[in-house]
PDB file of C-alpha atoms in Angstrom:
ATOM      1  CA  GLN A   1     122.143 104.156 103.678  1.00 81.00           C
ATOM      2  CA  VAL A   2     118.752 102.782 102.721  1.00 89.00           C
ATOM      3  CA  GLN A   3     116.461 104.747 100.475  1.00 94.00           C
ATOM      4  CA  LEU A   4     112.913 104.024  99.396  1.00 97.00           C
ATOM      5  CA  VAL A   5     111.722 105.398  96.079  1.00 96.00           C
ATOM      6  CA  GLU A   6     108.031 105.391  95.165  1.00 96.00           C
ATOM      7  CA  SER A   7     106.553 105.665  91.709  1.00 96.00           C
ATOM      8  CA  GLY A   8     103.220 105.262  89.962  1.00 97.00           C
ATOM      9  CA  GLY A   9     101.170 108.065  91.434  1.00 97.00           C
ATOM     10  CA  GLY A  10      99.089 110.432  89.389  1.00 97.00           C
ATOM     11  CA  LEU A  11      95.635 111.702  88.548  1.00 98.00           C
ATOM     12  CA  VAL A  12      92.880 109.183  87.945  1.00 98.00           C
ATOM     13  CA  GLN A  13      89.102 109.299  87.638  1.00 98.00           C
ATOM     14  CA  PRO A  14      86.846 107.651  90.205  1.00 98.00           C
ATOM     15  CA  GLY A  15      86.619 103.945  89.500  1.00 98.00           C
ATOM     16  CA  GLY A  16      90.028 103.893  87.894  1.00 98.00           C
ATOM     17  CA  SER A  17      93.172 102.060  88.905  1.00 98.00           C
ATOM     18  CA  LEU A  18      96.766 102.822  89.733  1.00 98.00           C
ATOM     19  CA  ARG A  19      99.725 100.682  90.647  1.00 98.00           C
ATOM     20  CA  LEU A  20     102.318 102.069  93.008  1.00 98.00           C
ATOM     21  CA  SER A  21     105.827 100.714  93.291  1.00 98.00           C
ATOM     22  CA  CYS A  22     108.461 101.209  95.958  1.00 98.00           C
ATOM     23  CA  ALA A  23     112.009  99.961  95.700  1.00 97.00           C
ATOM     24  CA  ALA A  24     114.563  99.917  98.490  1.00 96.00           C
ATOM     25  CA  SER A  25     118.047 100.809  97.370  1.00 94.00           C
ATOM     26  CA  GLY A  26     121.340  99.973  99.000  1.00 92.00           C
ATOM     27  CA  ILE A  27     123.034  96.753 100.004  1.00 95.00           C
ATOM     28  CA  ILE A  28     120.013  95.112 101.551  1.00 95.00           C
ATOM     29  CA  VAL A  29     120.353  92.001 103.661  1.00 95.00           C
ATOM     30  CA  SER A  30     116.727  91.621 104.660  1.00 95.00           C
ATOM     31  CA  ILE A  31     113.520  93.541 105.276  1.00 95.00           C
ATOM     32  CA  ASN A  32     110.944  92.450 107.793  1.00 96.00           C
ATOM     33  CA  SER A  33     107.819  94.163 106.522  1.00 96.00           C
ATOM     34  CA  MET A  34     106.956  96.702 103.867  1.00 97.00           C
ATOM     35  CA  GLY A  35     103.854  98.755 103.592  1.00 97.00           C
ATOM     36  CA  TRP A  36     102.007 101.719 102.257  1.00 98.00           C
ATOM     37  CA  TYR A  37     100.693 104.647 104.242  1.00 98.00           C
ATOM     38  CA  ARG A  38      98.827 107.685 103.063  1.00 98.00           C
ATOM     39  CA  GLN A  39      98.215 111.188 104.272  1.00 98.00           C
ATOM     40  CA  PRO A  40      95.144 112.993 102.931  1.00 97.00           C
ATOM     41  CA  PRO A  41      95.328 116.780 102.919  1.00 93.00           C
ATOM     42  CA  GLY A  42      94.843 118.129 106.415  1.00 95.00           C
ATOM     43  CA  LYS A  43      94.838 114.684 108.012  1.00 97.00           C
ATOM     44  CA  GLU A  44      97.296 112.409 109.750  1.00 97.00           C
ATOM     45  CA  ARG A  45      99.206 109.646 108.067  1.00 97.00           C
ATOM     46  CA  GLU A  46      97.440 106.295 108.189  1.00 97.00           C
ATOM     47  CA  LEU A  47      98.167 102.704 107.301  1.00 97.00           C
ATOM     48  CA  VAL A  48      96.843 101.540 103.945  1.00 98.00           C
ATOM     49  CA  ALA A  49      98.347  98.078 103.652  1.00 98.00           C
ATOM     50  CA  GLU A  50     101.387  96.119 104.729  1.00 97.00           C
ATOM     51  CA  VAL A  51     102.970  92.795 103.948  1.00 96.00           C
ATOM     52  CA  THR A  52     105.415  90.862 106.097  1.00 90.00           C
ATOM     53  CA  ALA A  53     108.317  88.695 105.052  1.00 84.00           C
ATOM     54  CA  ASP A  54     106.103  85.601 105.181  1.00 86.00           C
ATOM     55  CA  SER A  55     103.501  87.299 102.960  1.00 87.00           C
ATOM     56  CA  SER A  56     100.992  88.017 105.704  1.00 94.00           C
ATOM     57  CA  THR A  57      98.974  91.103 104.822  1.00 97.00           C
ATOM     58  CA  ASN A  58      96.965  93.730 106.599  1.00 97.00           C
ATOM     59  CA  PHE A  59      94.640  96.305 105.055  1.00 98.00           C
ATOM     60  CA  ALA A  60      92.791  99.329 106.248  1.00 98.00           C
ATOM     61  CA  ASP A  61      89.049  98.709 106.315  1.00 98.00           C
ATOM     62  CA  SER A  62      88.503 101.511 103.834  1.00 97.00           C
ATOM     63  CA  VAL A  63      90.511  99.762 101.111  1.00 98.00           C
ATOM     64  CA  LYS A  64      89.677  96.099 101.683  1.00 97.00           C
ATOM     65  CA  GLY A  65      88.455  94.479  98.511  1.00 97.00           C
ATOM     66  CA  ARG A  66      89.830  97.277  96.359  1.00 98.00           C
ATOM     67  CA  PHE A  67      93.572  97.342  97.052  1.00 98.00           C
ATOM     68  CA  THR A  68      96.114  94.556  96.985  1.00 98.00           C
ATOM     69  CA  ILE A  69      99.692  94.566  98.186  1.00 97.00           C
ATOM     70  CA  SER A  70     102.571  92.389  97.101  1.00 95.00           C
ATOM     71  CA  ARG A  71     106.342  92.316  97.352  1.00 94.00           C
ATOM     72  CA  ASP A  72     109.260  91.037  95.363  1.00 93.00           C
ATOM     73  CA  ASN A  73     111.948  90.193  97.876  1.00 90.00           C
ATOM     74  CA  ALA A  74     114.573  89.650  95.204  1.00 92.00           C
ATOM     75  CA  LYS A  75     114.093  93.241  94.081  1.00 94.00           C
ATOM     76  CA  ASN A  76     113.363  94.647  97.549  1.00 95.00           C
ATOM     77  CA  THR A  77     110.229  96.122  96.074  1.00 96.00           C
ATOM     78  CA  VAL A  78     106.659  96.429  97.292  1.00 96.00           C
ATOM     79  CA  TYR A  79     103.637  97.154  95.118  1.00 97.00           C
ATOM     80  CA  LEU A  80     100.197  98.520  95.806  1.00 98.00           C
ATOM     81  CA  GLN A  81      97.516  97.789  93.239  1.00 98.00           C
ATOM     82  CA  MET A  82      94.656 100.215  93.714  1.00 98.00           C
ATOM     83  CA  ASN A  83      91.355  99.484  92.003  1.00 98.00           C
ATOM     84  CA  ASP A  84      87.979 101.204  92.068  1.00 98.00           C
ATOM     85  CA  LEU A  85      89.577 104.368  93.337  1.00 98.00           C
ATOM     86  CA  LYS A  86      87.433 106.877  95.147  1.00 98.00           C
ATOM     87  CA  PRO A  87      87.904 110.605  95.773  1.00 98.00           C
ATOM     88  CA  GLU A  88      88.581 109.853  99.429  1.00 97.00           C
ATOM     89  CA  ASP A  89      91.646 107.884  98.355  1.00 98.00           C
ATOM     90  CA  THR A  90      93.289 111.157  97.376  1.00 98.00           C
ATOM     91  CA  ALA A  91      96.457 111.513  99.425  1.00 98.00           C
ATOM     92  CA  VAL A  92     100.200 111.431  99.386  1.00 98.00           C
ATOM     93  CA  TYR A  93     101.154 107.776  99.547  1.00 98.00           C
ATOM     94  CA  TYR A  94     104.306 106.805 101.409  1.00 98.00           C
ATOM     95  CA  CYS A  95     106.233 103.596 101.305  1.00 98.00           C
ATOM     96  CA  ARG A  96     107.589 102.225 104.568  1.00 98.00           C
ATOM     97  CA  ALA A  97     110.036  99.458 105.310  1.00 97.00           C
ATOM     98  CA  ASP A  98     110.385  98.076 108.825  1.00 96.00           C
ATOM     99  CA  GLY A  99     113.379  96.227 110.177  1.00 96.00           C
ATOM    100  CA  VAL A 100     115.852  96.754 107.351  1.00 96.00           C
ATOM    101  CA  ARG A 101     119.209  95.046 107.698  1.00 97.00           C
ATOM    102  CA  TYR A 102     121.795  96.432 105.332  1.00 96.00           C
ATOM    103  CA  ARG A 103     125.517  96.848 104.824  1.00 96.00           C
ATOM    104  CA  ASP A 104     127.685  99.749 103.835  1.00 93.00           C
ATOM    105  CA  GLY A 105     130.408  99.578 101.237  1.00 92.00           C
ATOM    106  CA  SER A 106     132.873  98.213 103.793  1.00 95.00           C
ATOM    107  CA  GLY A 107     130.624  95.354 104.794  1.00 94.00           C
ATOM    108  CA  GLN A 108     129.597  96.798 108.142  1.00 96.00           C
ATOM    109  CA  GLY A 109     126.079  95.735 109.007  1.00 97.00           C
ATOM    110  CA  TYR A 110     123.326  98.052 110.164  1.00 96.00           C
ATOM    111  CA  TYR A 111     119.729  97.844 111.274  1.00 97.00           C
ATOM    112  CA  LYS A 112     117.202 100.535 110.492  1.00 96.00           C
ATOM    113  CA  ILE A 113     113.941 100.239 112.366  1.00 96.00           C
ATOM    114  CA  ILE A 114     111.807 102.342 110.044  1.00 97.00           C
ATOM    115  CA  SER A 115     112.516 103.753 106.598  1.00 97.00           C
ATOM    116  CA  TRP A 116     110.191 106.104 104.732  1.00 97.00           C
ATOM    117  CA  GLY A 117     109.976 107.011 101.097  1.00 97.00           C
ATOM    118  CA  GLN A 118     109.507 110.542  99.856  1.00 97.00           C
ATOM    119  CA  GLY A 119     105.867 110.034  98.930  1.00 97.00           C
ATOM    120  CA  THR A 120     103.911 110.046  95.696  1.00 97.00           C
ATOM    121  CA  GLN A 121     100.718 111.981  95.052  1.00 98.00           C
ATOM    122  CA  VAL A 122      97.528 110.139  94.167  1.00 98.00           C
ATOM    123  CA  THR A 123      94.597 112.295  93.135  1.00 98.00           C
ATOM    124  CA  VAL A 124      91.189 110.798  92.379  1.00 98.00           C
ATOM    125  CA  SER A 125      88.921 113.310  90.705  1.00 97.00           C
ATOM    126  CA  SER A 126      86.500 113.610  87.830  1.00 92.00           C
TER     127      SER A 126
END
């Protein structure tokens, strides 16, 4: 199996910063893209940022200039640096990995199209 575990969420004042981390566990062969999505209360989940294997990035307009995304392929980890946080950034943030190739303990290979983390709460409030 492949599991994604997020960390780094919490309560922060407007204008503050947080850094989220997401690590993929398991015997990972490769991951195509990794990204962060968020779901504000009462709203649908939306893309925040993503980064592909060749380091191409994509950001939601609402976070451009404030958030940065990066990944450490050796650790199968993606990060989201969030600066100048605003109350409207309040949401549950989910890590997603697309196109994960992995192996089980016997060496059998698998391909998982989409993997989701459990989510981490980010609250921006004074």
